[in-house]
Amino acid sequence: MIERTTHTVAIRQAVVKGAWQHKEEWEHWASLFHCIVVPMNDVALSLLKDAHEALKESKRYKRLIKKNVKAAEIAGDEYERMLYEESRINRYGDRRGYLMDYMDTWQEKMKHDIDILRFSINRYVNKLNLNEAELATSVFLAHVMLEYACVLWDAFWKMSREKTGKDLSDTFRSARLTNVLNYFTDVSHSFDPDNIVNLNKDKDCQLAMNIIERKATSVDTINAVGKAALGYHKDLVQWADELDKKKTEEKNFFLNR
């Protein structure tokens, strides 16, 4: 055998650097997830609740429809409880207030685009002469946005894997609205048992959805909403500046110890 001198210092430095890089990557993608996917979940769940309220006023609110829409909302409530609890106990302190202001600001910024999609779906439904067009519109809109929230979750973590070479999604799997969508799909299908509704074939619906997709993932949207939400939490601006300095000091200590 040939004896070799292993440069343990270099190996240790590489391991330490890799550990810090993983920490930074995780924090970056976790933060970005809360800026993009979480507010889309919030919009989708709000539309689900609107559809539920509309269904309560209709003759359809019985048996399986009632059971499934209730189950969908319960699943959504469980997700929201988890989200707010996570925000309450996170390592940087209680951030529920900021989270709610961020999501409210995000919803307000997207409201016009969501309304355009709603009007587009309504026109399409009326073209098909479906019964209860207004109610069907509310249900289909909620279904579309719940579906997109799940698609966005998948696309986000796919992009993360492509950028980092790692799967960082496991911690956030419960934030995919899978159960909510599964329950609500049955409700939506009850309005279209013959599968004649295809919003992808309607150019207005497709255009409206394309605009929502672009705007939801836009850096401009994230920055504008974040800035507006921080306006309600001036203390967080100073805290963020101090945290950046502290992180730099921690990184230097971690890498040089």
Coordinates of N, CA and C in Angstrom, one line a residue, residues 40-232:
M40 N -50.3 32.5 -2.4 CA -51.2 31.9 -3.4 C -52.1 30.9 -2.7
N41 N -51.6 30.2 -1.7 CA -52.4 29.3 -0.9 C -53.5 30.1 -0.2
D42 N -53.2 31.2 0.3 CA -54.1 32.1 1.0 C -55.3 32.5 0.1
V43 N -54.9 32.9 -1.1 CA -55.9 33.4 -2.1 C -56.8 32.2 -2.5
A44 N -56.3 31.0 -2.7 CA -57.0 29.9 -3.1 C -58.0 29.5 -2.0
L45 N -57.5 29.5 -0.7 CA -58.4 29.2 0.4 C -59.5 30.2 0.6
S46 N -59.2 31.4 0.4 CA -60.2 32.5 0.5 C -61.3 32.3 -0.5
L47 N -61.0 31.9 -1.7 CA -61.9 31.6 -2.8 C -62.7 30.4 -2.5
L48 N -62.1 29.4 -1.9 CA -62.8 28.2 -1.4 C -63.9 28.6 -0.4
K49 N -63.5 29.4 0.6 CA -64.5 29.8 1.6 C -65.7 30.6 1.0
D50 N -65.3 31.4 0.0 CA -66.4 32.2 -0.8 C -67.4 31.2 -1.4
A51 N -66.8 30.2 -2.1 CA -67.6 29.2 -2.8 C -68.4 28.4 -1.8
H52 N -67.9 28.1 -0.6 CA -68.6 27.4 0.4 C -69.8 28.2 0.9
E53 N -69.6 29.5 1.1 CA -70.7 30.4 1.5 C -71.8 30.4 0.4
A54 N -71.4 30.5 -0.8 CA -72.4 30.5 -1.9 C -73.1 29.2 -2.0
L55 N -72.4 28.1 -1.8 CA -73.1 26.8 -1.8 C -74.1 26.6 -0.7
K56 N -73.8 27.2 0.4 CA -74.8 27.1 1.6 C -76.1 27.7 1.2
E57 N -76.1 28.7 0.4 CA -77.4 29.4 0.0 C -78.1 28.7 -1.2
S58 N -77.5 27.6 -1.6 CA -78.1 26.9 -2.8 C -78.8 25.6 -2.4
K59 N -79.6 25.0 -3.3 CA -80.2 23.8 -3.1 C -79.3 22.6 -3.2
R60 N -78.1 22.9 -3.7 CA -77.1 21.8 -3.9 C -76.4 21.4 -2.6
Y61 N -76.6 22.3 -1.6 CA -75.8 22.1 -0.3 C -76.4 20.9 0.5
K62 N -76.1 19.7 0.1 CA -76.6 18.5 0.8 C -75.8 17.3 0.4
R63 N -75.9 16.3 1.2 CA -75.2 15.0 0.9 C -73.7 15.2 0.6
L64 N -73.3 14.6 -0.5 CA -71.8 14.6 -0.8 C -71.2 15.9 -1.0
I65 N -71.9 16.9 -1.7 CA -71.4 18.2 -1.9 C -71.1 18.9 -0.5
K66 N -72.1 18.8 0.4 CA -71.9 19.4 1.7 C -70.8 18.7 2.4
K67 N -70.7 17.4 2.4 CA -69.6 16.7 3.1 C -68.3 17.1 2.5
N68 N -68.1 17.1 1.2 CA -66.8 17.3 0.6 C -66.3 18.8 0.7
V69 N -67.2 19.7 0.6 CA -66.8 21.1 0.7 C -66.4 21.4 2.2
K70 N -67.1 20.8 3.1 CA -66.8 21.0 4.5 C -65.4 20.3 4.8
A71 N -65.2 19.2 4.2 CA -63.9 18.5 4.4 C -62.8 19.3 3.8
A72 N -63.0 19.9 2.7 CA -62.0 20.8 2.0 C -61.7 21.9 2.9
E73 N -62.7 22.6 3.5 CA -62.4 23.8 4.3 C -61.7 23.4 5.6
I74 N -62.1 22.2 6.2 CA -61.4 21.7 7.4 C -59.9 21.5 7.1
A75 N -59.6 20.9 5.9 CA -58.2 20.6 5.6 C -57.5 22.0 5.4
G76 N -58.2 22.9 4.8 CA -57.6 24.3 4.7 C -57.3 24.9 6.0
D77 N -58.3 24.8 6.9 CA -58.1 25.3 8.3 C -56.9 24.7 9.0
E78 N -56.7 23.4 8.8 CA -55.6 22.7 9.5 C -54.3 23.3 8.9
Y79 N -54.2 23.5 7.6 CA -53.0 24.1 7.1 C -52.8 25.5 7.7
E80 N -53.8 26.3 7.8 CA -53.7 27.7 8.3 C -53.2 27.7 9.7
R81 N -53.8 26.8 10.5 CA -53.3 26.6 11.9 C -51.8 26.3 12.0
M82 N -51.4 25.4 11.2 CA -50.0 25.0 11.1 C -49.1 26.2 10.7
L83 N -49.6 26.9 9.7 CA -48.8 28.1 9.2 C -48.7 29.2 10.3
Y84 N -49.8 29.5 11.0 CA -49.7 30.6 12.0 C -48.9 30.1 13.2
E85 N -49.0 28.8 13.5 CA -48.2 28.3 14.7 C -46.7 28.4 14.3
E86 N -46.4 28.0 13.1 CA -45.0 28.1 12.7 C -44.5 29.5 12.8
S87 N -45.3 30.5 12.4 CA -45.0 31.9 12.4 C -44.8 32.4 13.8
R88 N -45.6 31.8 14.7 CA -45.6 32.2 16.1 C -44.3 31.8 16.8
I89 N -43.8 30.6 16.5 CA -42.7 30.0 17.3 C -41.4 30.0 16.5
N90 N -41.4 30.6 15.4 CA -40.1 30.6 14.6 C -39.0 31.2 15.3
R91 N -37.8 30.9 14.9 CA -36.5 31.2 15.7 C -36.3 32.7 15.8
Y92 N -37.0 33.5 14.9 CA -36.8 35.0 14.9 C -37.9 35.7 15.6
G93 N -38.8 35.0 16.3 CA -39.8 35.6 17.1 C -41.2 35.5 16.4
D94 N -42.2 36.0 17.0 CA -43.6 35.9 16.5 C -43.7 36.8 15.3
R95 N -44.0 36.2 14.1 CA -44.1 37.0 12.9 C -45.5 36.8 12.3
R96 N -46.5 36.5 13.1 CA -47.9 36.3 12.6 C -48.4 37.6 12.0
G97 N -48.2 38.7 12.7 CA -48.7 40.0 12.3 C -48.2 40.4 10.9
Y98 N -46.9 40.2 10.7 CA -46.3 40.5 9.4 C -46.8 39.6 8.3
L99 N -46.9 38.3 8.7 CA -47.4 37.3 7.7 C -48.8 37.7 7.2
M100 N -49.7 38.0 8.1 CA -51.0 38.4 7.8 C -51.1 39.7 6.9
D101 N -50.3 40.6 7.3 CA -50.2 41.9 6.5 C -49.6 41.6 5.1
Y102 N -48.6 40.7 5.0 CA -48.1 40.4 3.7 C -49.1 39.7 2.8
M103 N -49.8 38.8 3.4 CA -50.8 38.0 2.6 C -52.0 38.9 2.2
D104 N -52.4 39.8 3.1 CA -53.5 40.7 2.8 C -53.1 41.7 1.7
T105 N -51.9 42.2 1.8 CA -51.3 43.1 0.7 C -51.2 42.4 -0.6
W106 N -50.8 41.2 -0.5 CA -50.6 40.4 -1.8 C -52.0 40.1 -2.4
Q107 N -53.0 39.8 -1.6 CA -54.3 39.6 -2.1 C -54.9 40.8 -2.8
E108 N -54.6 42.0 -2.1 CA -55.1 43.2 -2.7 C -54.4 43.5 -4.0
K109 N -53.2 43.2 -4.1 CA -52.4 43.4 -5.4 C -52.9 42.5 -6.5
M110 N -53.4 41.3 -6.1 CA -53.8 40.3 -7.1 C -55.3 40.4 -7.4
K111 N -56.0 41.2 -6.6 CA -57.5 41.2 -6.7 C -58.0 41.5 -8.1
H112 N -57.5 42.5 -8.7 CA -58.0 42.8 -10.1 C -57.8 41.7 -11.0
D113 N -56.7 41.0 -11.0 CA -56.4 39.9 -11.9 C -57.3 38.7 -11.6
I114 N -57.5 38.5 -10.3 CA -58.5 37.4 -9.9 C -59.9 37.7 -10.4
D115 N -60.3 38.9 -10.3 CA -61.6 39.3 -10.8 C -61.8 39.2 -12.3
I116 N -60.7 39.5 -13.0 CA -60.7 39.3 -14.5 C -60.9 37.8 -14.8
L117 N -60.2 36.9 -14.1 CA -60.4 35.5 -14.3 C -61.8 35.1 -13.9
R118 N -62.3 35.6 -12.9 CA -63.7 35.3 -12.5 C -64.7 35.7 -13.6
F119 N -64.5 36.9 -14.1 CA -65.4 37.4 -15.2 C -65.3 36.5 -16.5
S120 N -64.0 36.1 -16.7 CA -63.7 35.2 -17.9 C -64.4 33.9 -17.8
I121 N -64.3 33.3 -16.6 CA -64.9 32.0 -16.3 C -66.5 32.1 -16.4
N122 N -67.0 33.2 -15.9 CA -68.4 33.4 -16.0 C -68.9 33.5 -17.4
R123 N -68.2 34.3 -18.3 CA -68.6 34.4 -19.7 C -68.6 33.0 -20.3
Y124 N -67.5 32.2 -20.0 CA -67.4 30.9 -20.6 C -68.5 30.0 -20.1
V125 N -68.8 30.0 -18.9 CA -69.9 29.2 -18.3 C -71.3 29.5 -19.0
N126 N -71.5 30.8 -19.2 CA -72.7 31.3 -19.8 C -72.8 30.8 -21.3
K127 N -71.7 30.8 -21.9 CA -71.6 30.3 -23.3 C -72.1 28.8 -23.4
L128 N -71.7 28.1 -22.4 CA -72.1 26.7 -22.3 C -73.5 26.4 -21.8
N129 N -74.2 27.5 -21.4 CA -75.5 27.5 -20.9 C -75.7 26.5 -19.7
L130 N -74.7 26.5 -18.8 CA -74.7 25.7 -17.6 C -75.7 26.3 -16.6
N131 N -76.4 25.4 -15.9 CA -77.3 25.9 -14.9 C -76.5 26.5 -13.7
E132 N -77.2 27.5 -13.1 CA -76.6 28.1 -11.9 C -75.2 28.7 -12.2
A133 N -75.2 29.5 -13.3 CA -73.9 30.0 -13.8 C -73.1 30.8 -12.7
E134 N -73.7 31.6 -11.9 CA -73.0 32.4 -10.9 C -72.3 31.5 -9.9
L135 N -73.1 30.5 -9.4 CA -72.6 29.5 -8.4 C -71.5 28.7 -9.0
A136 N -71.7 28.2 -10.3 CA -70.7 27.4 -11.0 C -69.4 28.2 -11.1
T137 N -69.5 29.5 -11.4 CA -68.3 30.3 -11.6 C -67.5 30.4 -10.3
S138 N -68.2 30.6 -9.2 CA -67.5 30.6 -7.9 C -66.8 29.3 -7.6
V139 N -67.5 28.2 -7.9 CA -66.9 26.9 -7.6 C -65.7 26.7 -8.6
F140 N -65.9 26.9 -9.8 CA -64.8 26.7 -10.8 C -63.6 27.6 -10.5
L141 N -63.8 28.8 -10.1 CA -62.7 29.7 -9.8 C -61.9 29.2 -8.6
A142 N -62.6 28.8 -7.6 CA -61.9 28.2 -6.4 C -61.1 27.0 -6.8
H143 N -61.7 26.1 -7.7 CA -61.0 24.9 -8.1 C -59.8 25.2 -8.9
V144 N -59.9 26.2 -9.8 CA -58.7 26.6 -10.6 C -57.6 27.1 -9.8
M145 N -57.9 27.9 -8.8 CA -56.8 28.5 -8.0 C -56.3 27.5 -7.0
L146 N -57.1 26.6 -6.5 CA -56.5 25.5 -5.6 C -55.6 24.6 -6.4
E147 N -56.0 24.3 -7.6 CA -55.2 23.5 -8.5 C -53.9 24.2 -8.8
Y148 N -53.9 25.5 -9.1 CA -52.7 26.3 -9.4 C -51.8 26.4 -8.2
A149 N -52.4 26.5 -7.0 CA -51.6 26.6 -5.8 C -50.7 25.3 -5.6
C150 N -51.3 24.2 -6.0 CA -50.6 22.9 -5.9 C -49.5 22.8 -7.1
V151 N -49.9 23.3 -8.2 CA -48.9 23.4 -9.4 C -47.8 24.3 -9.0
L152 N -48.1 25.4 -8.4 CA -47.0 26.3 -8.0 C -46.1 25.7 -7.0
W153 N -46.6 25.0 -6.0 CA -45.8 24.3 -5.0 C -44.8 23.4 -5.7
D154 N -45.3 22.6 -6.7 CA -44.5 21.6 -7.4 C -43.4 22.4 -8.2
A155 N -43.8 23.4 -8.9 CA -42.9 24.1 -9.7 C -41.8 24.8 -8.9
F156 N -42.2 25.3 -7.8 CA -41.2 26.0 -6.9 C -40.1 25.1 -6.4
W157 N -40.5 23.9 -5.9 CA -39.5 23.0 -5.4 C -38.7 22.3 -6.6
K158 N -39.3 22.2 -7.7 CA -38.6 21.7 -8.9 C -37.5 22.7 -9.3
M159 N -37.8 24.0 -9.2 CA -36.8 25.0 -9.5 C -35.7 25.0 -8.4
S160 N -36.1 24.8 -7.2 CA -35.1 24.7 -6.1 C -34.2 23.6 -6.3
R161 N -34.7 22.4 -6.7 CA -33.8 21.3 -6.9 C -32.8 21.5 -8.1
E162 N -33.3 22.2 -9.1 CA -32.5 22.5 -10.3 C -31.4 23.5 -9.9
K163 N -31.7 24.4 -9.0 CA -30.7 25.4 -8.6 C -29.7 24.9 -7.6
T164 N -30.1 24.0 -6.7 CA -29.3 23.6 -5.6 C -28.8 22.2 -5.7
G165 N -29.5 21.4 -6.5 CA -29.1 20.0 -6.6 C -29.6 19.2 -5.4
K166 N -30.5 19.8 -4.5 CA -31.0 19.2 -3.3 C -32.5 19.3 -3.3
D167 N -33.1 18.3 -2.6 CA -34.5 18.4 -2.3 C -34.8 19.0 -0.9
L168 N -35.2 20.2 -0.9 CA -35.5 20.9 0.4 C -37.0 21.0 0.7
S169 N -37.7 20.2 0.0 CA -39.2 20.4 0.1 C -39.9 19.6 1.2
D170 N -39.2 18.6 1.8 CA -39.9 17.7 2.7 C -40.5 18.5 3.9
T171 N -39.8 19.5 4.4 CA -40.4 20.3 5.5 C -41.6 21.0 5.2
F172 N -41.8 21.2 3.9 CA -43.0 22.1 3.4 C -44.1 21.2 2.8
R173 N -44.0 19.9 2.9 CA -45.0 19.1 2.2 C -46.4 19.3 2.7
S174 N -46.5 19.6 3.9 CA -47.9 19.8 4.5 C -48.5 21.1 4.0
A175 N -47.6 22.0 3.4 CA -48.1 23.3 2.9 C -48.6 23.1 1.4
R176 N -48.6 21.9 0.9 CA -49.2 21.7 -0.4 C -50.7 21.3 -0.2
L177 N -51.6 22.1 -0.8 CA -53.0 21.9 -0.5 C -53.6 20.7 -1.2
T178 N -53.0 19.6 -1.1 CA -53.4 18.4 -1.8 C -54.8 17.9 -1.3
N179 N -54.9 17.8 0.0 CA -56.2 17.3 0.5 C -57.4 18.2 0.2
V180 N -57.1 19.5 0.3 CA -58.1 20.5 0.0 C -58.6 20.4 -1.4
L181 N -57.6 20.3 -2.4 CA -58.0 20.1 -3.8 C -58.7 18.8 -4.0
N182 N -58.3 17.7 -3.4 CA -58.9 16.4 -3.7 C -60.4 16.4 -3.3
Y183 N -60.7 17.0 -2.1 CA -62.1 17.1 -1.6 C -62.9 18.0 -2.5
F184 N -62.3 19.1 -2.9 CA -63.1 20.1 -3.7 C -63.2 19.8 -5.1
T185 N -62.4 18.9 -5.6 CA -62.5 18.5 -7.0 C -63.9 17.8 -7.2
D186 N -64.3 17.0 -6.2 CA -65.6 16.3 -6.3 C -66.7 17.3 -6.3
V187 N -66.6 18.4 -5.6 CA -67.6 19.4 -5.6 C -67.7 20.1 -7.0
S188 N -66.5 20.4 -7.5 CA -66.5 21.0 -8.8 C -67.1 20.1 -9.9
H189 N -66.7 18.8 -9.8 CA -67.2 17.9 -10.8 C -68.7 17.7 -10.8
S190 N -69.3 18.0 -9.7 CA -70.8 17.9 -9.6 C -71.5 18.9 -10.5
F191 N -70.8 20.0 -10.8 CA -71.3 21.0 -11.7 C -71.0 20.7 -13.2
D192 N -70.2 19.7 -13.4 CA -69.8 19.4 -14.8 C -69.6 17.9 -14.9
P193 N -70.7 17.1 -14.6 CA -70.6 15.6 -14.6 C -70.2 15.0 -16.0
D194 N -70.5 15.8 -17.1 CA -70.1 15.3 -18.4 C -68.8 15.7 -18.9
N195 N -68.0 16.4 -18.1 CA -66.7 16.9 -18.4 C -66.7 17.8 -19.7
I196 N -67.6 18.7 -19.8 CA -67.6 19.6 -21.0 C -66.9 20.9 -20.8
V197 N -66.6 21.2 -19.5 CA -65.9 22.4 -19.2 C -64.4 22.2 -19.3
N198 N -63.8 23.1 -20.2 CA -62.4 23.0 -20.4 C -61.9 24.5 -20.5
L199 N -61.5 25.1 -19.4 CA -61.1 26.5 -19.4 C -59.9 26.8 -20.2
N200 N -59.1 25.7 -20.5 CA -57.9 25.9 -21.3 C -58.3 26.2 -22.8
K201 N -59.5 25.9 -23.2 CA -59.9 26.2 -24.6 C -60.4 27.6 -24.7
D202 N -60.6 28.3 -23.6 CA -61.2 29.6 -23.7 C -60.0 30.6 -23.6
K203 N -59.8 31.4 -24.7 CA -58.6 32.3 -24.7 C -58.6 33.3 -23.6
D204 N -59.8 33.8 -23.2 CA -59.9 34.8 -22.2 C -59.5 34.2 -20.8
C205 N -60.0 33.0 -20.5 CA -59.6 32.4 -19.3 C -58.1 32.1 -19.3
Q206 N -57.6 31.6 -20.4 CA -56.2 31.3 -20.5 C -55.3 32.5 -20.3
L207 N -55.7 33.6 -21.0 CA -54.9 34.9 -20.8 C -55.0 35.4 -19.4
A208 N -56.1 35.3 -18.8 CA -56.3 35.8 -17.4 C -55.4 35.0 -16.5
M209 N -55.3 33.7 -16.7 CA -54.5 32.8 -15.8 C -53.0 33.0 -16.1
N210 N -52.7 33.3 -17.3 CA -51.3 33.5 -17.6 C -50.8 34.8 -16.9
I211 N -51.6 35.8 -16.8 CA -51.3 37.0 -16.2 C -51.1 36.8 -14.7
I212 N -52.0 36.0 -14.1 CA -51.9 35.7 -12.7 C -50.6 34.9 -12.4
E213 N -50.2 34.0 -13.2 CA -49.0 33.2 -13.1 C -47.8 34.0 -13.1
R214 N -47.7 34.9 -14.1 CA -46.6 35.8 -14.2 C -46.4 36.8 -13.0
K215 N -47.6 37.3 -12.6 CA -47.6 38.3 -11.6 C -47.2 37.7 -10.2
A216 N -47.8 36.5 -10.0 CA -47.6 35.8 -8.7 C -46.1 35.5 -8.4
T217 N -45.3 35.2 -9.5 CA -43.9 34.8 -9.3 C -43.0 36.0 -9.7
S218 N -43.5 37.1 -9.9 CA -42.7 38.3 -10.3 C -41.9 38.9 -9.1
V219 N -40.6 39.2 -9.3 CA -39.8 39.8 -8.3 C -40.4 41.2 -8.0
D220 N -41.0 41.9 -8.9 CA -41.6 43.2 -8.7 C -42.7 43.0 -7.7
T221 N -43.5 42.0 -7.8 CA -44.6 41.7 -6.9 C -44.1 41.5 -5.5
I222 N -43.1 40.6 -5.4 CA -42.6 40.2 -4.1 C -42.0 41.5 -3.4
N223 N -41.2 42.3 -4.1 CA -40.6 43.5 -3.5 C -41.7 44.5 -3.1
A224 N -42.7 44.7 -4.0 CA -43.7 45.7 -3.7 C -44.5 45.3 -2.5
V225 N -44.9 44.1 -2.5 CA -45.8 43.6 -1.3 C -45.0 43.6 0.0
G226 N -43.7 43.1 -0.1 CA -42.9 43.1 1.1 C -42.7 44.5 1.6
K227 N -42.4 45.4 0.8 CA -42.2 46.8 1.2 C -43.4 47.4 1.8
A228 N -44.6 47.2 1.2 CA -45.8 47.7 1.7 C -46.1 47.1 3.1
A229 N -45.9 45.7 3.2 CA -46.2 45.1 4.5 C -45.3 45.6 5.6
L230 N -44.0 45.8 5.2 CA -43.0 46.3 6.2 C -43.4 47.7 6.7
G231 N -44.2 48.4 5.9 CA -44.6 49.7 6.3 C -45.5 49.7 7.6
Y232 N -46.1 48.6 7.8 CA -46.9 48.4 9.0 C -46.1 47.9 10.2

